[in-house]
Amino acid sequence: MTFIDIFYEAVRFVGTKKYVLTHSSATETMKDKLQEIVTNAALSAFAAGKLNSGEFGVVSIEETKTADHGDYATNFALAGASAQKMPPRKIAEAIIEHVVDPDGIIENIQIAGPGFVNFFISPPAWHPVIREVHEKEGLYGAVNIGQGRKVQVEFVSANPTGPLHVGHGRGAVTGDVLASILNFCGFVTDREYYINDAGRQIRTLGLSVYLRCRELTGQSVEFPEDAYRGEYIYEIAREILAESQDPGNDTIFKMDEDEAIASCARLAAQRILYGIREDLGQMGIGFDNWFSEQSLYDSGKVDDTIRMLKEKNLAYEADRATWFRSSDFGDEKDRVIVRGNGVTTYFASDIAYHLDKYERGYERVIDVWGADHHGYVARLGAAVSALGFAPGQFRVVLAHLVNLVRGGQPVSMSTRAGQFVTLREVIDEVGKDAARFIFLTRHHESPLDFDLELAKKKTNDNPVYYVQYVYARISSILKKAGSEHGISASDIADANLSMLTEPEEIQLMKQIARYPETMAGAAEMMEPHRIAYYLMDLASAFHAYYNKHRVLGGELQLCRDRLCLVTAVRRVIGNGLTLLGVESPETM
RNA sequence: GCGCCUGUAGCUCAGUUGGAUAGAGCAACGGACUUCUAAUCCGUAGGUCGGAGGUUCGAAUCCUCCCAGGCGCGCCA
């Protein structure tokens, strides 16, 4: 029985909310509607002889930056000028002439600048968005990109040789939220942790603990350079000594030394893995599967993979070693998979591991790594290609390193001396919500300064509270609506929204309408930070509205319309925070 | 030496996959609580998008070459 088996016996899966989408089509966004209108207008214009060519690519609709340019714009006329052999403004005129808008969503159309066509949206056209939020409840924004395809996100996968640090935390949150977003967008998503429990690091861990045991019992030791020196090694050693059956604390010293080291390794790795799992649990992160590297060796899959590569002539022997032909698949050079001494490399088991992932039915495989491993991407990508999988089926997301700072000053950390601030210490100090949100306030490939003082601040320096405050404020309004104004949930649901005419209200509706496409972008680009930024924008739009207009107390119909709007905002905020793994507090 | 990432306001960062006059927050300055939570809002100021070429109707975004910083380049894991 290996330590991973023991680990499994005790592990209770920490459940993460999972979505199963039943709708097969995406929500039709305002952009989609306009795209359809413009495409049809172009077809009609061509049929009427107003355009020279029927070849128009995909019509793109963009949001405008300034209100002067309307709500949306298309560059159709500019992009098609050469194909049509017409000046852009002529094309734009032809399009506008043939626009058919049966639902009346367009209030005004203008040609501007070199040939942009600007669309001004009629305010009531946003109403269906608010209704949709209420109807779909927690599933608003769930664009079904995945269509039930299986995807696996592997993340953290830190070696069980020491506690997690802040950099691991960033990768953990990136992977966890990415998995949530993909799941929300219709993928069947599993989270997996790969445990490097084979190889030399584990033995080094065992040796480190063993030597500390000897040291603690007064024996003289020479501590090798590559051994682990953290305080946690002492703790584990003390524990092992305390659990000794022998009154003289020397049970392990009665073993053969190799056996004793192996025993220490097993116990230490098990204990550290428990700690890792607990730390991740504190972050609100759980895994569907913990996968043991050793199990790939035990089942013979590593050997099978190497044999298969040789049979397919994807690997060859030279200089007594076995080489994988990575250079045939985009890597700089071929890489060793079996060393001259017969020992397989980490790369060999990684190939076997990724093959195993696909054999388990995952159509897409995503690995979240620390940026310090980026030199490994081409190699593994080459392996996946050689195994016959398409480039789109494998993706490495690199989470860049985190600099821990306190009040602007770097927190000194020396890995070599084993002195570093652990992830657990950070979470205990700043809280799960702040930690998670701050990790998501940068693009994952951008370096991040994590400021402990700022993370604790309850001001608008700290975006997590800024967003949560929206939820709390609206919750408070809703309570008062019921208790002091006697307005029920069904009153709110029945609101006809026609009195929502303030610019801030239209801005809010427009912002809510943007949620599905933001979600789709985050899923397609695998950029979880987009959701965090979206929520900050929506929060900003709400706070501005809140400070300028009162929801309660006015004319009843207006009050109901505003409650309906504000409830939709609350739902989208809550929905987004849930995806980010952050709480939505009713009061703050 | 080679490869990847980063370079945008004083600071920290976005920038909808090539769009129009480059945006937020912090810091600075000036305002807004008798009112649904001021953990909020409004206003002012702040820029050669590291630099130089190129591609085209149009570049922070794409290509080439430099500059600066970070990381990685083993029959290590």
XYZ file of C-alpha atoms (C1' of nucleotides) in Angstrom:
665
model
C 0.000 0.000 0.000
C 1.483 3.331 -1.061
C 0.849 6.553 0.721
C -1.524 7.663 -1.970
C -3.778 4.724 -1.180
C -3.762 5.683 2.470
C -4.494 9.220 1.434
C -7.505 8.151 -0.583
C -8.979 6.256 2.318
C -9.267 9.420 4.329
C -10.016 11.954 1.632
C -13.524 13.187 1.355
C -14.104 14.898 -1.934
C -14.648 18.580 -1.444
C -17.586 19.236 -3.723
C -17.563 22.135 -6.122
C -20.785 23.362 -7.640
C -21.342 21.792 -11.038
C -23.600 22.976 -13.799
C -25.310 20.824 -16.399
C -26.663 22.880 -19.270
C -29.741 21.642 -21.005
C -30.188 24.448 -23.510
C -28.338 23.770 -26.721
C -28.193 27.203 -28.254
C -26.458 30.320 -27.077
C -28.367 33.316 -25.828
C -28.949 35.730 -28.667
C -27.127 38.865 -27.669
C -27.688 42.361 -28.987
C -24.573 41.905 -31.077
C -26.024 38.742 -32.605
C -29.238 40.534 -33.474
C -27.399 43.409 -35.124
C -25.122 41.035 -36.959
C -28.157 39.317 -38.416
C -29.749 42.612 -39.382
C -26.608 43.847 -41.123
C -26.025 40.540 -42.901
C -29.588 40.527 -44.196
C -29.325 44.150 -45.243
C -26.158 43.355 -47.194
C -27.834 40.418 -48.918
C -30.836 42.566 -49.862
C -28.608 45.360 -51.078
C -26.688 42.920 -53.256
C -29.907 41.429 -54.625
C -31.085 44.943 -55.455
C -27.872 45.643 -57.310
C -26.611 48.205 -54.806
C -23.528 46.180 -53.930
C -21.060 44.793 -56.449
C -20.125 41.610 -54.663
C -22.007 38.982 -52.703
C -18.794 38.004 -50.976
C -18.886 39.531 -47.532
C -17.105 37.760 -44.748
C -18.410 37.571 -41.234
C -19.997 40.849 -40.249
C -18.422 42.104 -37.059
C -20.299 44.230 -34.558
C -18.413 46.137 -31.910
C -19.306 48.182 -28.923
C -18.475 51.813 -29.260
C -16.263 53.743 -26.906
C -18.187 56.974 -26.784
C -21.904 57.643 -26.677
C -21.552 59.909 -29.727
C -20.987 56.774 -31.754
C -24.107 55.057 -30.502
C -24.164 51.727 -28.700
C -22.737 49.480 -31.385
C -20.937 49.929 -34.666
C -19.987 47.814 -37.645
C -16.922 48.252 -39.836
C -18.609 46.292 -42.625
C -18.288 49.106 -45.144
C -14.610 49.696 -44.377
C -13.670 46.045 -44.420
C -15.561 45.378 -47.628
C -14.374 48.390 -49.612
C -11.801 46.539 -51.677
C -14.001 43.518 -52.378
C -16.921 45.725 -53.354
C -14.705 48.135 -55.279
C -16.794 50.913 -53.779
C -16.057 53.759 -51.390
C -16.941 52.780 -47.803
C -19.557 55.452 -47.327
C -21.419 54.290 -50.441
C -21.493 50.767 -49.054
C -22.723 52.072 -45.725
C -25.537 53.930 -47.449
C -26.578 50.817 -49.351
C -26.676 48.837 -46.127
C -28.711 51.389 -44.239
C -31.272 51.563 -47.056
C -31.937 47.853 -46.722
C -32.011 47.469 -42.974
C -35.104 45.654 -41.747
C -35.730 45.837 -38.010
C -38.999 44.053 -37.205
C -38.516 44.174 -33.413
C -37.679 47.860 -33.403
C -34.444 47.516 -31.499
C -32.734 50.279 -33.458
C -33.582 53.846 -32.570
C -31.212 55.486 -34.983
C -28.513 54.641 -37.517
C -25.707 56.937 -38.595
C -22.765 56.834 -40.907
C -19.694 58.315 -39.302
C -15.999 58.855 -39.854
C -14.505 56.970 -42.781
C -17.525 54.696 -43.077
C -18.573 53.273 -39.715
C -22.235 52.473 -39.322
C -23.355 53.385 -35.822
C -26.422 51.913 -34.159
C -28.332 53.607 -31.374
C -30.370 51.071 -29.468
C -33.921 51.843 -28.437
C -34.148 51.748 -24.601
C -37.013 49.213 -24.431
C -34.903 46.841 -26.522
C -32.886 46.098 -23.403
C -35.895 44.917 -21.409
C -35.765 41.301 -22.603
C -32.296 41.088 -21.070
C -33.661 41.854 -17.607
C -36.463 39.349 -18.081
C -33.972 36.744 -19.178
C -31.905 37.222 -16.038
C -34.990 36.542 -13.939
C -36.135 33.583 -15.990
C -32.791 31.844 -16.198
C -31.882 32.649 -12.634
C -28.406 31.305 -11.896
C -27.913 30.224 -15.481
C -28.030 33.650 -17.091
C -24.848 34.044 -19.103
C -24.277 30.320 -19.433
C -23.383 30.276 -23.111
C -23.293 26.670 -24.198
C -19.922 26.534 -25.896
C -18.950 23.128 -24.580
C -22.055 21.236 -25.685
C -21.273 18.601 -23.107
C -17.728 17.903 -24.251
C -15.386 16.636 -21.582
C -12.517 18.813 -20.485
C -10.011 18.326 -17.728
C -8.233 21.098 -15.888
C -5.146 19.980 -14.053
C -3.738 22.514 -11.641
C -1.610 23.076 -8.569
C 0.015 19.626 -8.802
C 2.705 20.837 -6.416
C 5.149 18.198 -5.274
C 4.225 16.922 -1.833
C 7.565 17.986 -0.445
C 6.531 21.184 1.294
C 3.622 23.494 2.017
C 2.011 25.604 -0.678
C 3.199 29.160 -1.130
C 1.478 32.192 -2.602
C 2.484 31.383 -6.172
C 0.707 28.054 -5.886
C -2.326 29.972 -4.678
C -2.465 31.975 -7.865
C -2.268 28.860 -10.009
C -4.868 27.209 -7.816
C -7.370 30.023 -8.164
C -6.679 30.418 -11.880
C -7.279 26.717 -12.483
C -10.280 26.482 -10.215
C -12.046 29.480 -11.729
C -11.134 28.427 -15.249
C -12.742 25.076 -14.553
C -15.824 26.818 -13.167
C -16.130 29.068 -16.192
C -15.738 26.197 -18.647
C -18.262 24.168 -16.730
C -20.659 27.125 -16.701
C -20.199 27.350 -20.474
C -21.350 23.819 -21.100
C -18.236 21.714 -20.701
C -18.252 18.675 -18.483
C -15.290 19.665 -16.395
C -13.087 17.761 -13.990
C -10.436 19.168 -11.719
C -7.367 17.046 -11.213
C -4.266 17.194 -9.052
C -1.220 15.261 -10.270
C 0.933 14.027 -7.436
C 4.614 13.580 -8.194
C 5.061 10.742 -5.791
C 7.667 8.905 -7.840
C 11.234 9.865 -8.364
C 13.986 11.410 -6.406
C 12.302 14.342 -4.744
C 10.235 12.086 -2.583
C 13.339 10.181 -1.549
C 15.068 13.475 -0.771
C 12.095 14.386 1.363
C 12.398 11.074 3.224
C 16.102 11.587 3.713
C 15.529 15.096 5.050
C 13.040 13.868 7.616
C 15.176 10.879 8.536
C 18.185 13.079 9.157
C 16.150 15.446 11.310
C 14.970 12.446 13.331
C 18.571 11.517 13.952
C 19.451 15.074 14.783
C 16.562 15.364 17.242
C 17.732 12.256 19.050
C 21.169 13.708 19.490
C 22.964 11.964 16.670
C 25.380 13.879 14.540
C 24.273 14.409 10.953
C 25.586 15.934 7.815
C 22.743 17.702 6.022
C 23.163 17.552 2.220
C 22.837 20.659 0.093
C 19.757 19.516 -1.815
C 17.774 18.431 1.239
C 14.687 20.280 2.446
C 15.381 22.597 5.339
C 11.994 23.987 6.259
C 10.702 24.045 9.801
C 7.934 21.663 8.716
C 10.550 18.941 8.275
C 11.320 19.153 11.988
C 7.627 19.006 12.801
C 7.183 15.846 10.805
C 10.281 14.330 12.354
C 9.012 15.093 15.845
C 5.705 13.505 14.973
C 7.371 10.366 13.702
C 9.453 10.113 16.843
C 6.439 10.726 19.049
C 4.491 7.959 17.369
C 7.320 5.519 17.800
C 6.241 2.319 19.537
C 9.574 2.072 21.196
C 10.079 3.966 24.460
C 13.558 4.908 23.325
C 12.142 6.695 20.239
C 14.277 4.638 17.978
C 11.859 2.453 16.013
C 12.995 3.858 12.704
C 16.630 3.478 13.646
C 16.152 -0.245 13.986
C 15.205 -0.491 10.329
C 17.572 -0.829 7.477
C 18.447 2.749 6.497
C 16.862 2.622 3.038
C 13.718 1.234 4.562
C 13.693 3.941 7.203
C 14.089 6.672 4.600
C 11.299 5.169 2.512
C 9.116 5.016 5.572
C 9.845 8.643 6.428
C 9.165 9.632 2.828
C 5.801 7.922 2.838
C 4.686 9.457 6.102
C 6.016 12.899 5.274
C 4.472 13.039 1.824
C 1.184 11.825 3.172
C 1.177 14.436 5.881
C 2.195 17.230 3.549
C -0.449 16.216 1.053
C -3.050 16.361 3.790
C -1.878 19.858 4.555
C -2.019 20.869 0.913
C -5.516 19.526 0.611
C -6.565 21.413 3.720
C -5.001 24.661 2.536
C -6.806 24.322 -0.775
C -9.994 23.566 1.091
C -9.552 26.849 2.960
C -9.375 28.508 -0.444
C -12.612 26.793 -1.414
C -10.888 24.479 -3.857
C -11.585 20.790 -4.243
C -10.586 18.220 -6.823
C -12.506 15.494 -8.583
C -9.404 13.381 -8.794
C -5.977 13.090 -7.232
C -3.748 11.270 -9.668
C -0.615 9.452 -8.565
C 2.446 9.456 -10.792
C 3.581 6.256 -9.116
C 0.402 4.532 -10.281
C 1.538 5.022 -13.877
C 4.652 3.026 -13.102
C 2.775 0.404 -11.098
C 0.292 -0.226 -13.897
C 3.044 -0.413 -16.512
C 1.722 2.551 -18.452
C 5.037 4.318 -18.547
C 6.748 1.268 -20.050
C 3.839 0.731 -22.439
C 4.068 4.302 -23.627
C 7.802 4.106 -24.222
C 7.381 0.860 -26.124
C 4.593 2.334 -28.204
C 6.670 5.383 -29.076
C 9.492 3.162 -30.240
C 7.160 0.993 -32.319
C 5.797 4.042 -34.071
C 9.321 5.287 -34.624
C 8.593 8.343 -32.510
C 11.484 7.427 -30.252
C 14.935 6.040 -30.939
C 18.025 4.932 -29.082
C 21.281 6.827 -29.220
C 24.211 7.198 -26.858
C 22.721 4.446 -24.681
C 19.632 6.618 -24.002
C 16.145 6.643 -25.514
C 15.100 9.873 -27.195
C 11.699 11.166 -28.159
C 11.575 12.893 -31.542
C 10.185 16.152 -30.155
C 12.023 18.197 -32.801
C 9.745 16.668 -35.441
C 6.821 18.273 -33.627
C 7.957 21.810 -33.014
C 10.336 21.471 -30.082
C 13.918 22.742 -30.319
C 15.548 19.378 -29.885
C 14.862 15.761 -29.151
C 14.452 14.875 -25.482
C 15.554 11.946 -23.417
C 12.846 9.717 -22.022
C 15.051 6.883 -20.748
C 18.477 7.737 -19.447
C 21.610 5.716 -20.122
C 21.331 4.155 -16.707
C 17.887 2.807 -17.548
C 15.981 5.276 -15.386
C 13.026 6.980 -17.030
C 12.791 10.770 -16.937
C 9.959 12.900 -15.629
C 9.093 13.589 -19.275
C 8.397 9.893 -19.915
C 5.830 9.647 -17.164
C 4.336 12.942 -18.278
C 3.759 11.569 -21.768
C 2.136 8.492 -20.293
C 0.057 10.685 -17.998
C -1.268 12.840 -20.814
C -2.022 9.838 -22.975
C -3.958 8.461 -20.044
C -5.952 11.670 -19.791
C -7.163 11.344 -23.369
C -7.857 7.645 -22.885
C -10.131 8.628 -20.032
C -12.275 10.467 -22.564
C -11.225 14.085 -22.153
C -11.514 15.890 -25.418
C -9.602 18.865 -24.155
C -6.820 18.858 -21.624
C -5.687 22.018 -19.867
C -2.635 22.208 -17.636
C -2.120 25.181 -15.350
C 1.564 25.577 -14.547
C 3.763 28.114 -12.866
C 5.518 30.343 -15.377
C 8.868 28.914 -14.322
C 7.901 25.740 -16.189
C 7.256 27.454 -19.485
C 10.337 25.861 -21.014
C 8.472 22.593 -20.787
C 5.453 23.628 -22.854
C 6.888 22.974 -26.322
C 8.138 19.573 -25.223
C 4.849 18.323 -23.895
C 2.956 19.939 -26.752
C 5.181 18.011 -29.131
C 4.366 14.805 -27.295
C 0.635 15.430 -27.485
C 0.893 16.161 -31.215
C 2.953 13.024 -31.782
C 0.283 11.005 -30.040
C -2.117 12.235 -32.685
C -4.096 14.884 -30.855
C -4.964 18.245 -32.355
C -3.291 21.413 -31.049
C -6.627 22.683 -29.774
C -6.978 19.688 -27.534
C -4.060 20.653 -25.341
C -3.403 23.961 -23.709
C -1.015 25.094 -21.044
C -2.058 28.091 -19.019
C 0.909 29.716 -17.314
C 0.299 31.480 -14.030
C 3.071 33.959 -13.463
C 4.878 34.358 -10.208
C 3.599 36.331 -7.261
C 5.628 38.850 -5.292
C 4.415 39.101 -1.760
C 4.567 42.636 -0.432
C 3.387 44.320 2.721
C 2.525 47.993 2.542
C 4.576 48.308 -0.629
C 7.686 46.651 0.816
C 8.721 43.211 -0.462
C 8.362 40.400 2.038
C 11.704 38.659 2.202
C 11.560 35.029 1.355
C 14.409 32.633 1.160
C 13.447 29.291 -0.272
C 16.906 27.978 0.257
C 16.736 28.445 3.995
C 13.218 27.093 3.917
C 11.810 30.338 5.243
C 8.824 31.511 3.278
C 5.324 32.735 3.870
C 2.928 29.902 3.197
C -0.343 30.186 1.339
C -2.123 29.196 4.523
C -0.655 32.106 6.439
C -1.798 34.490 3.729
C -5.344 33.139 3.697
C -5.540 33.215 7.479
C -4.474 36.831 7.415
C -6.481 38.309 4.545
C -9.336 35.853 4.096
C -10.344 33.604 1.240
C -12.478 36.080 -0.683
C -9.886 38.842 -0.813
C -7.112 36.413 -1.708
C -9.080 34.813 -4.526
C -10.251 38.078 -5.978
C -6.825 39.679 -5.915
C -5.343 36.721 -7.783
C -7.927 37.438 -10.481
C -7.237 41.140 -10.831
C -4.420 40.518 -13.267
C -4.112 38.655 -16.487
C -2.589 35.330 -15.451
C 0.489 35.953 -17.580
C 1.152 39.256 -15.914
C 3.318 39.393 -12.804
C 1.415 40.163 -9.628
C 2.360 42.037 -6.484
C 0.199 40.681 -3.696
C 0.014 43.319 -0.995
C -1.067 41.888 2.357
C -2.019 45.263 3.806
C -4.063 46.232 0.779
C -5.808 42.868 0.754
C -7.063 43.506 4.270
C -8.255 47.050 3.620
C -11.986 47.477 3.577
C -11.970 50.408 1.223
C -12.338 50.756 -2.478
C -8.617 50.056 -2.898
C -9.772 46.533 -2.463
C -11.956 45.446 -5.358
C -13.498 42.440 -3.647
C -15.411 44.571 -1.157
C -16.353 47.029 -3.870
C -18.159 44.235 -5.705
C -19.578 42.522 -2.632
C -20.911 45.832 -1.389
C -23.238 45.964 -4.385
C -24.745 42.659 -3.372
C -25.177 43.807 0.214
C -26.725 47.120 -0.770
C -29.283 45.535 -3.071
C -30.069 42.867 -0.509
C -30.789 45.631 1.963
C -33.083 47.408 -0.493
C -34.997 44.203 -1.121
C -35.538 43.624 2.568
C -36.898 47.118 2.995
C -39.043 46.770 -0.122
C -40.797 43.845 1.494
C -40.904 44.951 5.123
C -41.558 48.685 4.750
C -43.205 49.009 1.354
C -45.062 45.729 1.088
C -43.678 44.939 -2.337
C -43.524 41.217 -3.024
C -41.290 39.162 -5.253
C -44.141 38.654 -7.705
C -44.744 42.421 -7.873
C -41.134 42.741 -8.913
C -41.366 39.924 -11.429
C -44.443 41.528 -13.008
C -42.818 44.915 -13.494
C -43.146 46.074 -17.078
C -39.921 48.106 -17.009
C -41.284 50.913 -19.164
C -40.295 53.606 -16.673
C -36.608 52.787 -16.786
C -35.478 55.772 -18.813
C -32.615 57.297 -16.831
C -29.185 57.106 -18.521
C -27.810 55.210 -15.530
C -30.593 52.662 -15.863
C -29.960 52.117 -19.544
C -26.278 51.856 -18.764
C -26.994 49.136 -16.210
C -29.173 47.169 -18.623
C -26.526 47.425 -21.294
C -23.881 46.282 -18.867
C -25.972 43.276 -17.880
C -26.491 42.445 -21.554
C -22.736 42.248 -21.899
C -22.391 39.411 -19.409
C -22.919 36.432 -21.768
C -20.347 37.612 -24.282
C -17.890 38.386 -21.512
C -18.390 34.866 -20.253
C -17.868 33.410 -23.714
C -14.689 35.432 -24.123
C -13.349 34.300 -20.763
C -14.053 30.667 -21.673
C -12.652 30.805 -25.180
C -9.531 32.735 -24.255
C -9.203 30.929 -20.909
C -8.897 34.229 -19.100
C -10.698 34.127 -15.768
C -9.706 37.705 -14.913
C -12.232 38.959 -17.461
C -15.041 37.991 -15.114
C -13.447 39.880 -12.240
C -13.082 42.990 -14.376
C -16.615 42.659 -15.625
C -17.914 42.527 -12.071
C -15.953 45.628 -11.127
C -17.476 47.457 -14.102
C -20.976 46.328 -13.263
C -20.413 47.298 -9.633
C -19.230 50.726 -10.722
C -22.333 51.234 -12.865
C -24.514 50.229 -9.955
C -22.842 52.430 -7.348
C -23.181 55.411 -9.686
C -26.876 54.654 -10.126
C -27.415 54.115 -6.417
C -25.911 57.468 -5.526
C -28.021 59.347 -8.022
C -31.429 57.671 -7.893
C -33.603 56.166 -5.192
C -35.136 52.780 -5.762
C -37.715 52.864 -2.983
C -40.307 55.416 -2.028
C -41.370 56.914 -5.323
C -44.273 56.114 -7.571
C -45.190 52.446 -7.238
C -44.714 51.462 -10.876
C -41.326 53.152 -11.064
C -40.346 51.552 -7.801
C -41.273 48.096 -9.129
C -39.388 48.666 -12.375
C -36.291 49.733 -10.476
C -36.527 46.803 -8.105
C -36.742 44.504 -11.089
C -33.601 46.045 -12.567
C -31.705 46.075 -9.311
C -32.644 42.479 -8.559
C -31.204 41.496 -11.918
C -27.970 43.291 -11.051
C -27.845 41.440 -7.772
C -28.316 38.135 -9.505
C -25.556 38.722 -12.018
C -23.176 39.899 -9.286
C -24.013 36.842 -7.211
C -23.661 34.575 -10.203
C -20.266 36.011 -11.110
C -18.950 35.914 -7.563
C -20.017 32.285 -7.282
C -18.000 31.444 -10.374
C -14.992 33.168 -8.840
C -15.517 31.253 -5.609
C -16.200 34.424 -3.636
C -19.050 34.842 -1.154
C -22.031 37.117 -1.788
C -22.829 38.683 1.586
C -26.361 39.938 2.365
C -24.945 42.453 4.818
C -21.541 43.984 5.307
C 23.985 32.868 -26.861
C 18.719 30.875 -27.788
C 13.447 30.773 -26.345
C 9.020 32.557 -23.704
C 6.615 36.503 -20.851
C 6.294 41.642 -19.517
C 6.918 47.045 -20.886
C 0.389 51.767 -21.455
C -0.801 58.349 -16.608
C 3.554 59.610 -10.600
C 2.039 54.102 -8.750
C -0.836 49.336 -9.800
C -3.121 47.636 -14.078
C -7.340 47.037 -18.103
C -7.857 47.586 -23.271
C -13.887 43.418 -26.150
C -8.838 39.191 -30.642
C -6.958 45.451 -36.194
C -11.268 50.348 -35.236
C -13.043 56.295 -34.451
C -10.741 61.300 -29.457
C -6.050 55.084 -25.494
C -9.507 53.762 -20.189
C -10.091 52.437 -14.697
C -8.350 52.356 -9.512
C -4.767 54.482 -6.115
C -2.056 58.876 -4.974
C -3.071 64.831 -5.717
C -6.744 68.754 -5.714
C -12.171 70.331 -5.212
C -17.131 68.741 -3.978
C -21.663 65.200 -2.149
C -24.414 61.822 3.970
C -31.603 64.696 7.763
C -32.694 60.352 2.405
C -32.563 52.416 0.357
C -25.347 50.816 4.138
C -20.170 57.029 2.618
C -16.751 49.712 2.294
C -20.150 54.796 -2.007
C -20.528 58.785 -5.647
C -19.402 63.431 -8.746
C -15.677 66.766 -10.746
C -10.424 68.556 -12.004
C -5.609 67.269 -13.454
C -2.441 63.615 -15.398
C 0.043 60.045 -21.998
C 5.680 60.270 -27.583
C 1.181 53.068 -25.382
C 9.818 51.216 -24.071
C 12.336 52.927 -29.115
C 12.779 52.709 -34.610
C 11.025 50.951 -39.109
C 7.144 48.053 -41.856
C 2.108 45.892 -43.271
C -3.290 49.089 -44.584
C -8.454 52.877 -45.220
C -6.885 52.428 -39.675
C -1.814 49.678 -35.092
C -1.246 49.781 -27.865
C -2.815 45.292 -30.744
C 0.147 42.054 -36.524
C 5.719 41.592 -38.802
C 11.204 42.848 -38.374
C 15.208 44.987 -35.573
C 16.894 47.204 -31.128
C 16.405 48.644 -25.385
C 15.038 47.273 -20.243
C 13.219 43.713 -16.591
C 11.533 38.628 -15.242
C 11.725 33.423 -16.207
C 13.485 29.154 -18.696
C 17.082 26.647 -21.561
C 20.432 19.052 -18.326
C 20.718 11.619 -19.836
C 17.382 17.197 -13.016
C 12.515 16.924 -10.899
